[in-house]
mmCIF file of C-alpha atoms in Angstrom:
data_model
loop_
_atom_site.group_PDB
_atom_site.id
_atom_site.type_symbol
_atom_site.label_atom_id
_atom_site.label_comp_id
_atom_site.label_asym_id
_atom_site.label_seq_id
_atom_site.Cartn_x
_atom_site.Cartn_y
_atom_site.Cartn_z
ATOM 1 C CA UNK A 277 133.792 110.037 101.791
ATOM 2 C CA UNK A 278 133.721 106.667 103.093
ATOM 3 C CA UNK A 279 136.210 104.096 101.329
ATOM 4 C CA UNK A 280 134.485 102.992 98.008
ATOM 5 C CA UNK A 281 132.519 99.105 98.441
ATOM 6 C CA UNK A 282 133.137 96.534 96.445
ATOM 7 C CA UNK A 283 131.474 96.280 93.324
ATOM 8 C CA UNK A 284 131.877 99.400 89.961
ATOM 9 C CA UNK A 285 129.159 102.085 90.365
ATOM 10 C CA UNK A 286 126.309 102.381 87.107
ATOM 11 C CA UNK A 287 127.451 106.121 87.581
ATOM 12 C CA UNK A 288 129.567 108.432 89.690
ATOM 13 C CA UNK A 289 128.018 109.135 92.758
ATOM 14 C CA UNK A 290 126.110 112.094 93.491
ATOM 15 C CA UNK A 291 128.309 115.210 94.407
ATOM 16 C CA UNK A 292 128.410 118.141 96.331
ATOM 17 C CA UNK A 293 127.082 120.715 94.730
ATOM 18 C CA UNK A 294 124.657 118.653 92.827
ATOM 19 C CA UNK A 295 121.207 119.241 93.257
ATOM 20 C CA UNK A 296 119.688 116.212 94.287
ATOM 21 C CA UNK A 297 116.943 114.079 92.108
ATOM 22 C CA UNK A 298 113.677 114.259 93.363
ATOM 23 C CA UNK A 299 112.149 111.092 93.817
ATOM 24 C CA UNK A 300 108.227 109.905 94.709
ATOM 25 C CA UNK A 301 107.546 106.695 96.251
ATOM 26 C CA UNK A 302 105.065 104.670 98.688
ATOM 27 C CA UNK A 303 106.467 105.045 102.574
ATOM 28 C CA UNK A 304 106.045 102.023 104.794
ATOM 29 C CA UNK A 305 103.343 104.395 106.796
ATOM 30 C CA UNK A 306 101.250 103.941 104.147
ATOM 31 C CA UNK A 307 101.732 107.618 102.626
ATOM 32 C CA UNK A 308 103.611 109.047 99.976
ATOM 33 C CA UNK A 309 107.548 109.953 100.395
ATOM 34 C CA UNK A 310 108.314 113.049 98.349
ATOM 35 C CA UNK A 311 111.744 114.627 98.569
ATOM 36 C CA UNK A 312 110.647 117.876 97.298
ATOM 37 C CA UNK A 313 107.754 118.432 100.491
ATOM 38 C CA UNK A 314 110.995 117.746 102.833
ATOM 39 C CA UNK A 315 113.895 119.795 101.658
ATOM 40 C CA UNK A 316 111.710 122.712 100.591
ATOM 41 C CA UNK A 317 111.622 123.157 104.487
ATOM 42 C CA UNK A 318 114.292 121.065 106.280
ATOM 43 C CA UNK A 319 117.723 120.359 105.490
ATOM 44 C CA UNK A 320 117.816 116.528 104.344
ATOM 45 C CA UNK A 321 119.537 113.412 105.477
ATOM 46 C CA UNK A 322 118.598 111.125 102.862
ATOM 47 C CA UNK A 323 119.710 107.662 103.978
ATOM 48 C CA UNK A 324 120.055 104.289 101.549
ATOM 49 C CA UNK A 325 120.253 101.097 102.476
ATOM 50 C CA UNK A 326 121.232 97.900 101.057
ATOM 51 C CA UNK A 327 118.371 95.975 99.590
ATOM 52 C CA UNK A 328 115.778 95.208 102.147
ATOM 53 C CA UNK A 329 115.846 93.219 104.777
ATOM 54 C CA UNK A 330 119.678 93.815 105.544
ATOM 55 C CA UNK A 331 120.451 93.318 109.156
ATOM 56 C CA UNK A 332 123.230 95.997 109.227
ATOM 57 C CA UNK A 333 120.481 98.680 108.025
ATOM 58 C CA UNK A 334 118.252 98.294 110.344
ATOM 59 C CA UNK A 335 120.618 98.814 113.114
ATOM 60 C CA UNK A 336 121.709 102.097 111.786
ATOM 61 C CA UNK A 337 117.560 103.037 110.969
ATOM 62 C CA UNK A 338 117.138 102.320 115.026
ATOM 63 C CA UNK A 339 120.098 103.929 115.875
ATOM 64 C CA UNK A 340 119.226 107.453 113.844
ATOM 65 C CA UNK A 341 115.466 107.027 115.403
ATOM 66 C CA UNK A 342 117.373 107.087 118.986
ATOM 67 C CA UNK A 343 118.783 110.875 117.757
ATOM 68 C CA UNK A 344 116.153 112.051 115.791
ATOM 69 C CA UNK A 345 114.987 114.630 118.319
ATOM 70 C CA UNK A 346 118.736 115.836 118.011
ATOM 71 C CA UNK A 347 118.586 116.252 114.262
ATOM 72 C CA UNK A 348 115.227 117.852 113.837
ATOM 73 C CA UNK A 349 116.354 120.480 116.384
ATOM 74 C CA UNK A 350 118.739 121.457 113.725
ATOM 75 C CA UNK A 351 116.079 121.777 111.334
ATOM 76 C CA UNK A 352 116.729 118.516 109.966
ATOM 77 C CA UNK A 353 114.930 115.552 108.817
ATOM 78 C CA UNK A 354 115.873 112.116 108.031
ATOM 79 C CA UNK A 355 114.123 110.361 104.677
ATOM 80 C CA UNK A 356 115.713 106.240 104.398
ATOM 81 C CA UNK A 357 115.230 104.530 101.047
ATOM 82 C CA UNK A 358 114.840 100.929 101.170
ATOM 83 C CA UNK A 359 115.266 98.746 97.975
ATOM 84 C CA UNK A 360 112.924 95.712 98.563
ATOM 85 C CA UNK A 361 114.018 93.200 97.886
ATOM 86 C CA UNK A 362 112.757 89.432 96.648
ATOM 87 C CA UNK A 363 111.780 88.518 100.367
ATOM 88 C CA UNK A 364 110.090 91.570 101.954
ATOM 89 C CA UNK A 365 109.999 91.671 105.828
ATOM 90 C CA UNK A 366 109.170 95.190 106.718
ATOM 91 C CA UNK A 367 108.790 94.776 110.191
ATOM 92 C CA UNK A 368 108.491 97.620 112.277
ATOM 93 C CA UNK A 369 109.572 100.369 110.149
ATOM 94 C CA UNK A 370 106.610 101.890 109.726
ATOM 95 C CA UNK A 371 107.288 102.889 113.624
ATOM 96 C CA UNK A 372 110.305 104.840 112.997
ATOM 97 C CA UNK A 373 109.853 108.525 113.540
ATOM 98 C CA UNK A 374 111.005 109.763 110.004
ATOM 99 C CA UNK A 375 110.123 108.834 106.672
ATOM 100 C CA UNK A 376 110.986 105.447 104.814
ATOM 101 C CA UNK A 377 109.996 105.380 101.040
ATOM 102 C CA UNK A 378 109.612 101.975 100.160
ATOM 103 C CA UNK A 379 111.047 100.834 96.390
ATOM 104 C CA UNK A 380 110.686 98.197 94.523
ATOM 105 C CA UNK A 381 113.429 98.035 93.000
ATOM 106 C CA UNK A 382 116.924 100.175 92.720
ATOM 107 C CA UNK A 383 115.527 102.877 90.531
ATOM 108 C CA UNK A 384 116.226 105.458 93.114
ATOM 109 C CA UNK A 385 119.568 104.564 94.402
ATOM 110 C CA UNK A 386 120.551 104.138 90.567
ATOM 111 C CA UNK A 387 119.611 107.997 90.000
ATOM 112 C CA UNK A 388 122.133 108.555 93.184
ATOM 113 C CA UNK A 389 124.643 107.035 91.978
ATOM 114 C CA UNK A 390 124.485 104.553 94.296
ATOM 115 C CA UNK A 391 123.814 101.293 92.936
ATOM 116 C CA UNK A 392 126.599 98.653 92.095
ATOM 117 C CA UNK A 393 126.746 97.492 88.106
ATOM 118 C CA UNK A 394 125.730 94.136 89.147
ATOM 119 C CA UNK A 395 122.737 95.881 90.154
ATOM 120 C CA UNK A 396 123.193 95.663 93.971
ATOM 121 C CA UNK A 397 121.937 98.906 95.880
ATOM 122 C CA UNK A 398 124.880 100.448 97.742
ATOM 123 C CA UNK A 399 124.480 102.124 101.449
ATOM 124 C CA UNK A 400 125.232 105.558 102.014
ATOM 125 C CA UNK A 401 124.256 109.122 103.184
ATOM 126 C CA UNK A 402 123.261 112.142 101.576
ATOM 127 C CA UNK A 403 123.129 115.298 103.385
ATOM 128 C CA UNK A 404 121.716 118.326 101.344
ATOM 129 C CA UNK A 405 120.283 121.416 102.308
ATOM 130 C CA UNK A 406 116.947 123.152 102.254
ATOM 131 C CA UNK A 407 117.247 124.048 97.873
ATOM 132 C CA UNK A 408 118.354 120.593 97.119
ATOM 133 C CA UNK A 409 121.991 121.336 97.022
ATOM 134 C CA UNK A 410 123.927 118.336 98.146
ATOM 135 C CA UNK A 411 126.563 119.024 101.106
ATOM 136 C CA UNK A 412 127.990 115.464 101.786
ATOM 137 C CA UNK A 413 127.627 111.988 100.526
ATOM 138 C CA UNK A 414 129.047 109.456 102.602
ATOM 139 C CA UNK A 415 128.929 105.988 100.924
ATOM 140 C CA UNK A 416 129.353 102.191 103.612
ATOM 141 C CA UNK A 417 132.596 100.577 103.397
ATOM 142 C CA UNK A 418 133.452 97.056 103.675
ATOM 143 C CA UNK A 419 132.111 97.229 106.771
ATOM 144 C CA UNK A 420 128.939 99.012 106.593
ATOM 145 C CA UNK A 421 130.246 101.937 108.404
ATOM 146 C CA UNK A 422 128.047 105.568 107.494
ATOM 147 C CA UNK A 423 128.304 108.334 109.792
ATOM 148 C CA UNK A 424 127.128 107.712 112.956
ATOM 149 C CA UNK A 425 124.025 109.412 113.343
ATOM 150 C CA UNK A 426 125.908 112.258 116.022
ATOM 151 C CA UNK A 427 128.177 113.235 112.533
ATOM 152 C CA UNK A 428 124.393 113.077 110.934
ATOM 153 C CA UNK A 429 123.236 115.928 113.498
ATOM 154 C CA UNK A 430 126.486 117.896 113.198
ATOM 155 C CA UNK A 431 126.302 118.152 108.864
ATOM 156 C CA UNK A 432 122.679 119.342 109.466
ATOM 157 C CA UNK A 433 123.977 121.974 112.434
ATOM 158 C CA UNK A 434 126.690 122.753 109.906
ATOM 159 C CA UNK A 435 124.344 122.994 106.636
ATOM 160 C CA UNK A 436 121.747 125.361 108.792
ATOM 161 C CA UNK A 437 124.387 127.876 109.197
ATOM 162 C CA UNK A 438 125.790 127.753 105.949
ATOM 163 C CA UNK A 439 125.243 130.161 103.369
ATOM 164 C CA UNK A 440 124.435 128.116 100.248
ATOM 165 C CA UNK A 441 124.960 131.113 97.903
ATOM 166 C CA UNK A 442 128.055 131.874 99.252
ATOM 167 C CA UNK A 443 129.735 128.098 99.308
ATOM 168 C CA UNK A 444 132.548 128.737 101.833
ATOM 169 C CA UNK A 445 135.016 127.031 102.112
ATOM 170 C CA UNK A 446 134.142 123.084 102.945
ATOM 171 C CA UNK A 447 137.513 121.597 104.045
ATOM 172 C CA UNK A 448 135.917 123.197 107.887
ATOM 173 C CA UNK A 449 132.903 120.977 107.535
ATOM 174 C CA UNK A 450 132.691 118.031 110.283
ATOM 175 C CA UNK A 451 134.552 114.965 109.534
ATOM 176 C CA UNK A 452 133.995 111.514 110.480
ATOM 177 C CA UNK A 453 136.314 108.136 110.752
#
């Protein structure tokens, strides 16, 4: 796990081996986002950014959009949750080739675990697999560093060849930083 940011955490973080809270919310497409419809079928990459629009975040969106052909051929998919926040500029996300549920507020990070307790929604990654179980959370640093989206690919390759019943062993599971 990334170094923790600054601010105290509402709650510990989501864990492995936690299943992770479903959430429902509009998607900049125009649809619905439902985590359920995804990990029932794909292993997940659920990916939070800071409240919306955060330069940073949208760099690492674009840069996961360049691999997503990567990570969907390991039977992944990618789902971002954006906090909006007072001054909404949306932009061109509803071109990104994955899923990005739109709140309006931090409800969902706060369920995750990830949302500072000044109320500021924290960045991170949450990798789980195809019940719900959650492999890897990897939370921003100082510097806004998550796993690079090739790490991204290599937790799903990992995840689709894991046995979730069995729970091996994880100190073999790929590292980043």
């Amino acid at each position: 796990m990334s170094s923790t940011p600054t601010g105290t955490r509402r709650r510990p973080p989501i864990e492995r081996g936690d299943r992770i809270p479903d959430f429902t919310a509009p998607a900049a497409d125009g649809e619905t986002v439902s985590t359920r419809r995804y990990y029932l079928r794909r292993i997940l990459a659920l990916v939070f950014t800071h409240r919306w629009p955060c330069a940073a975040c949208q760099d690492y969106l674009r840069a996961i959009a360049e691999r997503i052909e990567a990570i969907r051929a390991e039977a992944g998919e990618v789902v971002a949750v954006l906090p909006l926040g007072p001054e909404v500029a949306l932009g061109n996300l509803a071109t990104l080739p994955f899923p990005v549920a739109l709140a309006d507020d931090v409800e969902i990070h706060e369920r995750y675990g990830l949302a500072a307790s000044d109320g500021r929604p924290l960045a991170g990654v949450v990798i789980a697999d195809r019940t719900g179980t959650v492999y890897e959370v990897d939370l921003a640093d100082e510097a806004h560093r998550l796993l690079d989206p090739e790490e991204i690919r290599g937790w799903l390759e990992f995840v689709s060849y894991e046995c979730s019943e069995c729970w091996v062993d994880r100190a073999q599971a790929p590292r980043g930083r």
